[in-house]
PDB file of C-alpha atoms and ligand atoms in Angstrom:
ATOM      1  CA  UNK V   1     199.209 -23.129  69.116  1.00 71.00           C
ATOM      2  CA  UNK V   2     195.398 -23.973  70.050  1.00 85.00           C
ATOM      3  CA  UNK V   3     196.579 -25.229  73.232  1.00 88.00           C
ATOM      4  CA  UNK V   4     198.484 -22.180  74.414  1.00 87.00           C
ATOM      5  CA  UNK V   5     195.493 -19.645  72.992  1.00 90.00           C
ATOM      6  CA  UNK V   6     193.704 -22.204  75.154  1.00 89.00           C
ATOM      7  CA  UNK V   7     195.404 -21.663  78.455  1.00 91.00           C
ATOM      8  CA  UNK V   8     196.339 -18.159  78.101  1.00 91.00           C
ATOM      9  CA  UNK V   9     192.338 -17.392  78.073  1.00 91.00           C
ATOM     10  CA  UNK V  10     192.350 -19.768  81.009  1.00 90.00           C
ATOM     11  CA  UNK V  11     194.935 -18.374  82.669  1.00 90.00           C
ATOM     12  CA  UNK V  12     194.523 -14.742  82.114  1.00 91.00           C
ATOM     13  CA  UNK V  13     197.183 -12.132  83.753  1.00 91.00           C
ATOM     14  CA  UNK V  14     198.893 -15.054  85.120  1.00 91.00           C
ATOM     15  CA  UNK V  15     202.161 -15.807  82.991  1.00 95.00           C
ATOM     16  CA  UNK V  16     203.215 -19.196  81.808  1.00 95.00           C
ATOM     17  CA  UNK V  17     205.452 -21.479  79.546  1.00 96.00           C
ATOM     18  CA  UNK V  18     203.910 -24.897  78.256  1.00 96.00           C
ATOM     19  CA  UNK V  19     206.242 -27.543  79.563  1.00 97.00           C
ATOM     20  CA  UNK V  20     204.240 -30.781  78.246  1.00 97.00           C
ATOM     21  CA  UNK V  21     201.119 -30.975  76.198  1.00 96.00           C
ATOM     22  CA  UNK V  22     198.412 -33.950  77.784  1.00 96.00           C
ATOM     23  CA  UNK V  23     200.160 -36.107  74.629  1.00 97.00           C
ATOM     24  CA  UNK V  24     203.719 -35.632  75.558  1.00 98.00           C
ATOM     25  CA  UNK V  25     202.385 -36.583  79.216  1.00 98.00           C
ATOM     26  CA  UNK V  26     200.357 -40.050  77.954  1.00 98.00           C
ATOM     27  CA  UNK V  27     203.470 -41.102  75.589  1.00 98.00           C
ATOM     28  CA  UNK V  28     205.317 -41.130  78.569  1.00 98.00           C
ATOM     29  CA  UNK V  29     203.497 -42.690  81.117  1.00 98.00           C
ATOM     30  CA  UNK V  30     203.068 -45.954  78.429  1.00 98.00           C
ATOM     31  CA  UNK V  31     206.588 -45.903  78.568  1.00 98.00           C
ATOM     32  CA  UNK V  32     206.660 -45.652  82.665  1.00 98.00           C
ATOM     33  CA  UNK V  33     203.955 -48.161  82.821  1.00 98.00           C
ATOM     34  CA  UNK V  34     206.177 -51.085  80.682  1.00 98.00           C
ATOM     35  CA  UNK V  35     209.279 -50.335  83.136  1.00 98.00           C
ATOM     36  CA  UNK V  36     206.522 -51.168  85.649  1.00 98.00           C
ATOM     37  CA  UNK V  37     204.875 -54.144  83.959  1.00 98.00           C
ATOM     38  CA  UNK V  38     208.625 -55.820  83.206  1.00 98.00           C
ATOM     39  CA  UNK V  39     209.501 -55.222  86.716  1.00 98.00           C
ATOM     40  CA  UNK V  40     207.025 -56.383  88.762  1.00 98.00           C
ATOM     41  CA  UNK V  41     205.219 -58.611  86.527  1.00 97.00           C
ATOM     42  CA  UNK V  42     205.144 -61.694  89.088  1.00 95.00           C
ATOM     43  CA  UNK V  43     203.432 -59.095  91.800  1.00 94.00           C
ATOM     44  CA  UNK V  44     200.287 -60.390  93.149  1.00 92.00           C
ATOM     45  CA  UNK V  45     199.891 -57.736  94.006  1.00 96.00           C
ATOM     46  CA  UNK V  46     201.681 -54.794  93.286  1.00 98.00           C
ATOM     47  CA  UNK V  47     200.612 -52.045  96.184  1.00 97.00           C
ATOM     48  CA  UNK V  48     200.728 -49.041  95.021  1.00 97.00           C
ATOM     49  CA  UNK V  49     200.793 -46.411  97.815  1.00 97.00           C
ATOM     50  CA  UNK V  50     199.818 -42.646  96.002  1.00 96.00           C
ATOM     51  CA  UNK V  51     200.877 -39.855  98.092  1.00 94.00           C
ATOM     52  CA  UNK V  52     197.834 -37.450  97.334  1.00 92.00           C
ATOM     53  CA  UNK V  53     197.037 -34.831  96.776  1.00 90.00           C
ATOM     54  CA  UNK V  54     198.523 -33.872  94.002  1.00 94.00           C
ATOM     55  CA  UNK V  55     199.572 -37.371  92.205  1.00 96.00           C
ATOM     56  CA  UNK V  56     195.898 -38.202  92.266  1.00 96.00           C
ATOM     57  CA  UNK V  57     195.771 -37.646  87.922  1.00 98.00           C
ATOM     58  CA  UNK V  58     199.127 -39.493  87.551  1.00 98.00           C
ATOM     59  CA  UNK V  59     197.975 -41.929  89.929  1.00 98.00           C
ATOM     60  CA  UNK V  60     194.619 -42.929  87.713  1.00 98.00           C
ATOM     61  CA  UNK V  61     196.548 -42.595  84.355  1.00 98.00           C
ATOM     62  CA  UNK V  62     199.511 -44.831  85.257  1.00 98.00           C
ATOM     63  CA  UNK V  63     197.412 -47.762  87.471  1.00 98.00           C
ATOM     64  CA  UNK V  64     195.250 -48.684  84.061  1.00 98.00           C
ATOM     65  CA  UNK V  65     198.436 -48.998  82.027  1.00 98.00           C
ATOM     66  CA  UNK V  66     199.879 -51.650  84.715  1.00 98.00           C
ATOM     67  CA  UNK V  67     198.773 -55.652  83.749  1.00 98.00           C
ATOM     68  CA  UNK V  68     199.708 -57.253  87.104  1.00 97.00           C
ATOM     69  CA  UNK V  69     196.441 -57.162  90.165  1.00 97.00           C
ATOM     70  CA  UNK V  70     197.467 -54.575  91.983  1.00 97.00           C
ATOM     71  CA  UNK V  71     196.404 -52.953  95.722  1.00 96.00           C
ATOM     72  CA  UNK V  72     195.979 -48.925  96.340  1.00 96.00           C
ATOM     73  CA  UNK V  73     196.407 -46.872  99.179  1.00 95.00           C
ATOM     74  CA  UNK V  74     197.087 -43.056  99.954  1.00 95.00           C
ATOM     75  CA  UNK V  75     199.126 -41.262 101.974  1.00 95.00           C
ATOM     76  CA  UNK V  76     199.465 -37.511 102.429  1.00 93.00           C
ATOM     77  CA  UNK V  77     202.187 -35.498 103.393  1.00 90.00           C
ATOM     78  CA  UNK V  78     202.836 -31.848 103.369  1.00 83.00           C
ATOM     79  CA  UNK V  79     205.646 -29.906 103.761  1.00 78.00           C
ATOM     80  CA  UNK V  80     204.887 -27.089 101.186  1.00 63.00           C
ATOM     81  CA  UNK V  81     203.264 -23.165 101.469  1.00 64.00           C
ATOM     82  CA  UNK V  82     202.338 -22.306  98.228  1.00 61.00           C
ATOM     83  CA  UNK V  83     205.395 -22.298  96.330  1.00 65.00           C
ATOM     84  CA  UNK V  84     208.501 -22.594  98.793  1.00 68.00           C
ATOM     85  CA  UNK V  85     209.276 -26.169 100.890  1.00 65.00           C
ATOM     86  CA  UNK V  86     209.197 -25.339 104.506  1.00 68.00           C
ATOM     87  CA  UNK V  87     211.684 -27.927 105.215  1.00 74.00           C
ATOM     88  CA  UNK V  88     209.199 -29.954 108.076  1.00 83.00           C
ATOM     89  CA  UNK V  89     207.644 -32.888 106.601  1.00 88.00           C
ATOM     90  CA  UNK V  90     204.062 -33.899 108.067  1.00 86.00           C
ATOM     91  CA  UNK V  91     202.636 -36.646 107.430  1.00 89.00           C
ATOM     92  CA  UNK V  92     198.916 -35.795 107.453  1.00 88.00           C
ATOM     93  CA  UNK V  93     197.606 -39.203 105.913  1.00 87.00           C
ATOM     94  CA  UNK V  94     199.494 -42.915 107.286  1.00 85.00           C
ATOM     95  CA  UNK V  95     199.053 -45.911 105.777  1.00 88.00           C
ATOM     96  CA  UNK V  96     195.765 -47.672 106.703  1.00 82.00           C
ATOM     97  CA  UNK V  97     196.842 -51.530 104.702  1.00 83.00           C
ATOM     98  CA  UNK V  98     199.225 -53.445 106.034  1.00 89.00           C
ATOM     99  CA  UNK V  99     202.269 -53.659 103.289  1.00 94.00           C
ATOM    100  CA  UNK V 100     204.567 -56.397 105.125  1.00 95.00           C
ATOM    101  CA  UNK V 101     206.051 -58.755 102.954  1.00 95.00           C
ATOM    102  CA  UNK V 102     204.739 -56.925  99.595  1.00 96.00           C
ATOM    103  CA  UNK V 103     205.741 -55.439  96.544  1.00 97.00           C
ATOM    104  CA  UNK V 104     205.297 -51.816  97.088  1.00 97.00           C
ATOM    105  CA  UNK V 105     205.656 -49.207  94.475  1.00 98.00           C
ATOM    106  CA  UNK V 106     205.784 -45.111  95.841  1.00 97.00           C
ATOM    107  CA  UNK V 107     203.535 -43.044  93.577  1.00 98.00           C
ATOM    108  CA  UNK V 108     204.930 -39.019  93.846  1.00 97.00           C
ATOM    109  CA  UNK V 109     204.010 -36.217  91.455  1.00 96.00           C
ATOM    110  CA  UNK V 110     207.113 -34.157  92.211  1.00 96.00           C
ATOM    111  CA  UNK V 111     210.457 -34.407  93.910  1.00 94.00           C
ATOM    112  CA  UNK V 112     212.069 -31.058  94.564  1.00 91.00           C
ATOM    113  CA  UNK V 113     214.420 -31.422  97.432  1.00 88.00           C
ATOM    114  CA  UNK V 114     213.880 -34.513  98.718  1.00 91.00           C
ATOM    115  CA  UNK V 115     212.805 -34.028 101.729  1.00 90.00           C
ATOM    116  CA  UNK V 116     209.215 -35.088 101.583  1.00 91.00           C
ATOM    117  CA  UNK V 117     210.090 -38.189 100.018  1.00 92.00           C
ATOM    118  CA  UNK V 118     213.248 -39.312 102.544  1.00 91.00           C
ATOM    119  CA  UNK V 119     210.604 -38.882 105.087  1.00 91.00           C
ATOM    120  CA  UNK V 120     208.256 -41.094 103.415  1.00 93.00           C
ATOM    121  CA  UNK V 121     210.817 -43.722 102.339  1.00 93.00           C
ATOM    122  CA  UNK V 122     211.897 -43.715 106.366  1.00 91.00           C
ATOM    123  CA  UNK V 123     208.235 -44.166 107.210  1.00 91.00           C
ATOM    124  CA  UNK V 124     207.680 -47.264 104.827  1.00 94.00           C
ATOM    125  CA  UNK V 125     211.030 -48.776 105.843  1.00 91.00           C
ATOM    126  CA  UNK V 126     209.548 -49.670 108.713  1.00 92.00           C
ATOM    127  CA  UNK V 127     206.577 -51.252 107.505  1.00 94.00           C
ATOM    128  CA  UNK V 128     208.530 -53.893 106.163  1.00 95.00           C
ATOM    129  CA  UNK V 129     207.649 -54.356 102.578  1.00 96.00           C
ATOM    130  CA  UNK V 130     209.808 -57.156 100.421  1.00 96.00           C
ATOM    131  CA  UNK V 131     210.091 -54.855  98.037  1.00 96.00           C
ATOM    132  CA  UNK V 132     209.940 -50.773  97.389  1.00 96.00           C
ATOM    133  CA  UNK V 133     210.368 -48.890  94.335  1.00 97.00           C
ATOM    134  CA  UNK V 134     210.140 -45.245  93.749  1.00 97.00           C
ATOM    135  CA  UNK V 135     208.221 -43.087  90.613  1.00 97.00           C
ATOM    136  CA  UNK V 136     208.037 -39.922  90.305  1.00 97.00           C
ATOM    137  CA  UNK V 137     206.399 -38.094  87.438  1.00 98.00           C
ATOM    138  CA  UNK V 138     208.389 -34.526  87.940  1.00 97.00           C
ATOM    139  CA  UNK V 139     212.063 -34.806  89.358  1.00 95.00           C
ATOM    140  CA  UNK V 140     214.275 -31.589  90.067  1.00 93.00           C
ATOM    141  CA  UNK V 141     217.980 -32.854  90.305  1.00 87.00           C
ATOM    142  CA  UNK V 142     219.231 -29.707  91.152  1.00 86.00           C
ATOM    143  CA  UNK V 143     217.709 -29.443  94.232  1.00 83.00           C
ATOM    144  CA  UNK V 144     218.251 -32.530  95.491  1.00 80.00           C
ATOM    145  CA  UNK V 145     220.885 -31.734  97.596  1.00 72.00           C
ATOM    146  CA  UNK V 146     221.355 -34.361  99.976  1.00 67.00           C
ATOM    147  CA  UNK V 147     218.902 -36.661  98.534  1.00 70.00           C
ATOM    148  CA  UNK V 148     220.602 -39.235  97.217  1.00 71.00           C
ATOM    149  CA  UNK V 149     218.400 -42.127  96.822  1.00 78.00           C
ATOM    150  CA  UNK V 150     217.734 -43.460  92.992  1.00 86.00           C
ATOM    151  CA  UNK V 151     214.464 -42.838  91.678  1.00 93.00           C
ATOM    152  CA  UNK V 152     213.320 -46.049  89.927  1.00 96.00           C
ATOM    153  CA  UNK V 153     210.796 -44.634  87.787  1.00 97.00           C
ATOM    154  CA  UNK V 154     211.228 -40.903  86.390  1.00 96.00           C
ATOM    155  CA  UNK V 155     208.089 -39.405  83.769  1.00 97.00           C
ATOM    156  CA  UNK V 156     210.078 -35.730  83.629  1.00 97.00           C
ATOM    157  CA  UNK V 157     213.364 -34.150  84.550  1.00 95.00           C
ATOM    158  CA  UNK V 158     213.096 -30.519  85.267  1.00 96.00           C
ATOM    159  CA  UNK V 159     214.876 -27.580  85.878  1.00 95.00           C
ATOM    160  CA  UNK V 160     214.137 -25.594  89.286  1.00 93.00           C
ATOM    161  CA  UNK V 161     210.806 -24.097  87.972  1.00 96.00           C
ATOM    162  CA  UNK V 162     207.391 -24.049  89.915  1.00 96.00           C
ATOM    163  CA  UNK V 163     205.169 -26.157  87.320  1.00 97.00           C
ATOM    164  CA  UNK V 164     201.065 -26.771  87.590  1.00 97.00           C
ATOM    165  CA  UNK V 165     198.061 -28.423  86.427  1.00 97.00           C
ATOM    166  CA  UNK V 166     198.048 -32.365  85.988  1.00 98.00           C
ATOM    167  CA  UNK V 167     196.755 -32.615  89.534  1.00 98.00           C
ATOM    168  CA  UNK V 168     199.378 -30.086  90.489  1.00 97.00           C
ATOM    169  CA  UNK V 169     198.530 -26.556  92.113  1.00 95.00           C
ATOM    170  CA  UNK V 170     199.360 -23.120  92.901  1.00 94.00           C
ATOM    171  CA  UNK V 171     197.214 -21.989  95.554  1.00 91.00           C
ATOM    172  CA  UNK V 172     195.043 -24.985  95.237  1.00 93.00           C
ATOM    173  CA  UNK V 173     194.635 -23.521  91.626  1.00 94.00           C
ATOM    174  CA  UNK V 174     194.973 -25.142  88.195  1.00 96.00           C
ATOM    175  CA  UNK V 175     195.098 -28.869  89.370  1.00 97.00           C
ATOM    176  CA  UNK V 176     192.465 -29.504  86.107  1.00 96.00           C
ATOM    177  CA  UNK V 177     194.506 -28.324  83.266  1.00 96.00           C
ATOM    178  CA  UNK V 178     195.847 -30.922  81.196  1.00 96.00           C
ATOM    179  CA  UNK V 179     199.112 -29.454  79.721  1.00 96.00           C
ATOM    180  CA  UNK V 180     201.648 -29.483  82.291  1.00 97.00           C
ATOM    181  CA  UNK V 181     202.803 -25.656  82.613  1.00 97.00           C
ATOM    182  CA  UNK V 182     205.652 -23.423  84.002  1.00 97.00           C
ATOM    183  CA  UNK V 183     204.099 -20.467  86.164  1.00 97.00           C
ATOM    184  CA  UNK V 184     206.437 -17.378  85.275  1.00 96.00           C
ATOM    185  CA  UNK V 185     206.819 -13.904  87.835  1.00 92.00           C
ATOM    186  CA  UNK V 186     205.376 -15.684  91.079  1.00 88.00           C
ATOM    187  CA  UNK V 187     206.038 -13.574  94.135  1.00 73.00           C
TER     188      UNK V 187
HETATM  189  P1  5GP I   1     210.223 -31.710  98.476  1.00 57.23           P
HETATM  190  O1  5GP I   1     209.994 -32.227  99.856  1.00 57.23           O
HETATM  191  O2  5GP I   1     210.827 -32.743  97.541  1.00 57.23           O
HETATM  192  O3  5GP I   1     211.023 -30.441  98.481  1.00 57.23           O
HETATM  193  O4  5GP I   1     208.838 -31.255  97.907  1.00 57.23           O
HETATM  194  C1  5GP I   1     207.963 -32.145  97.452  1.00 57.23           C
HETATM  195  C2  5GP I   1     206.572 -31.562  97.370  1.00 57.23           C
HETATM  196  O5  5GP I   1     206.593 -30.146  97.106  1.00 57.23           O
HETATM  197  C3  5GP I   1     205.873 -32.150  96.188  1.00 57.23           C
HETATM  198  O6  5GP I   1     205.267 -33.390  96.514  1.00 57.23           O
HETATM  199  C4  5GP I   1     204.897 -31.078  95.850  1.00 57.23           C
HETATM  200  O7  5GP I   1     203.773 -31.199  96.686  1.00 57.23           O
HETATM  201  C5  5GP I   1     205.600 -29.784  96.169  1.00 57.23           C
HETATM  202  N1  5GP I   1     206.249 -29.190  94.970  1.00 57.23           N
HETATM  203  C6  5GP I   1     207.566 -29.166  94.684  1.00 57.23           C
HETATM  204  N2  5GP I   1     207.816 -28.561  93.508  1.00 57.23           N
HETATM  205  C7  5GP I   1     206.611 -28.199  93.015  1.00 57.23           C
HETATM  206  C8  5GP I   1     206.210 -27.564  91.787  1.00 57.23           C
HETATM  207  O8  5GP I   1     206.995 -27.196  90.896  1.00 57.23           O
HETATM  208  N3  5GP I   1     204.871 -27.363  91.639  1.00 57.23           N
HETATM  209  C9  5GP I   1     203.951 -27.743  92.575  1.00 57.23           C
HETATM  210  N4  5GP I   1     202.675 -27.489  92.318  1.00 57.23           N
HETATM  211  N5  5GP I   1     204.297 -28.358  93.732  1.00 57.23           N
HETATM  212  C10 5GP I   1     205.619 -28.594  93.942  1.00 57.23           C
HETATM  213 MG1   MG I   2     203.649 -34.671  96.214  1.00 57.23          MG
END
């Protein structure tokens, strides 16, 4: 009850449902982080390639739960205007390390349709890596319409709702907020 009292001062006018509290979202990434650490245990190292901005808070949480040396690098990619996917994948950041031959693990807050991430997948393809797995802390199965692909690490299934804070944003707003949150009556 705190935290809600909490956010609604925080949030004012803006309506909201708490999805996950910042407890429900640690419990789970231990649990992420074992699938990891069973995995690739033998990964020296693991690379783990964050697609920013947004996965920047899941990024740091999950990374000091792994045990094997592990390698980071970013890459951005936009494809969204504040709430709707535009369909046209850029990618705004590439990938400065070479990843040939390594065991490469995709770091994503969300997946909504897809498309951003079959772009990405295409794009790391053909760098060549021995070995690439996908997490995602958010999925959205119902919009994955012709994404097929497996995601090999999943923190959160949703339904299609716009969700914030953890890193994510509205507007570039509410990326700080710990409790992971529904936004209700966007335009
Ligand atoms: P996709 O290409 O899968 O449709 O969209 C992926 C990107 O859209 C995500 O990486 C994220 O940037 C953005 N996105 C999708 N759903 C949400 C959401 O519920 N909240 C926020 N803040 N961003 C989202
Ligand atoms: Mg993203």
């Amino acid at each position: 009850m705190k935290t809600e009292v909490e956010l609604a001062n925080r949030l004012g006018q803006q309506k909201f449902r708490l999805l996950y509290s910042d407890t429900d979202i640690e419990q789970r990434i231990e649990i992420l982080a074992q699938e990891i650490n069973r995995d690739f245990a033998k990964a020296e190292p693991l690379v783990i390639i964050g697609v920013l901005k947004q996965s920047f808070i899941f990024i740091a949480d999950l990374v000091r739960k792994l045990k094997m040396p592990i390698h980071i690098a970013f890459m951005g990619a936009s494809s969204y205007s504040k709430t709707q996917s535009t369909g046209i994948v850029n990618i705004t950041q590439g990938l400065a390390s070479d990843i040939a031959g390594k065991d490469v693990l995709l770091v994503e807050d969300i997946i909504d349709s897809g498309t951003t991430m079959k772009a990405l997948l295409k794009f790391l393809a053909d760098h060549k890596p021995t070995r690439l797995k996908i997490c995602s802390l958010f999925v959205k199965p119902s919009k994955m319409k012709d994404f097929a692909t497996t995601i090999d690490y999943v923190g959160f299934v949703l339904d299609d709702v716009f969700v914030v804070s953890y890193g994510l944003d509205y507007d570039q707003k509410f990326r700080e907020l710990a409790h992971v949150i529904e936004l209700l009556d966007l335009d």
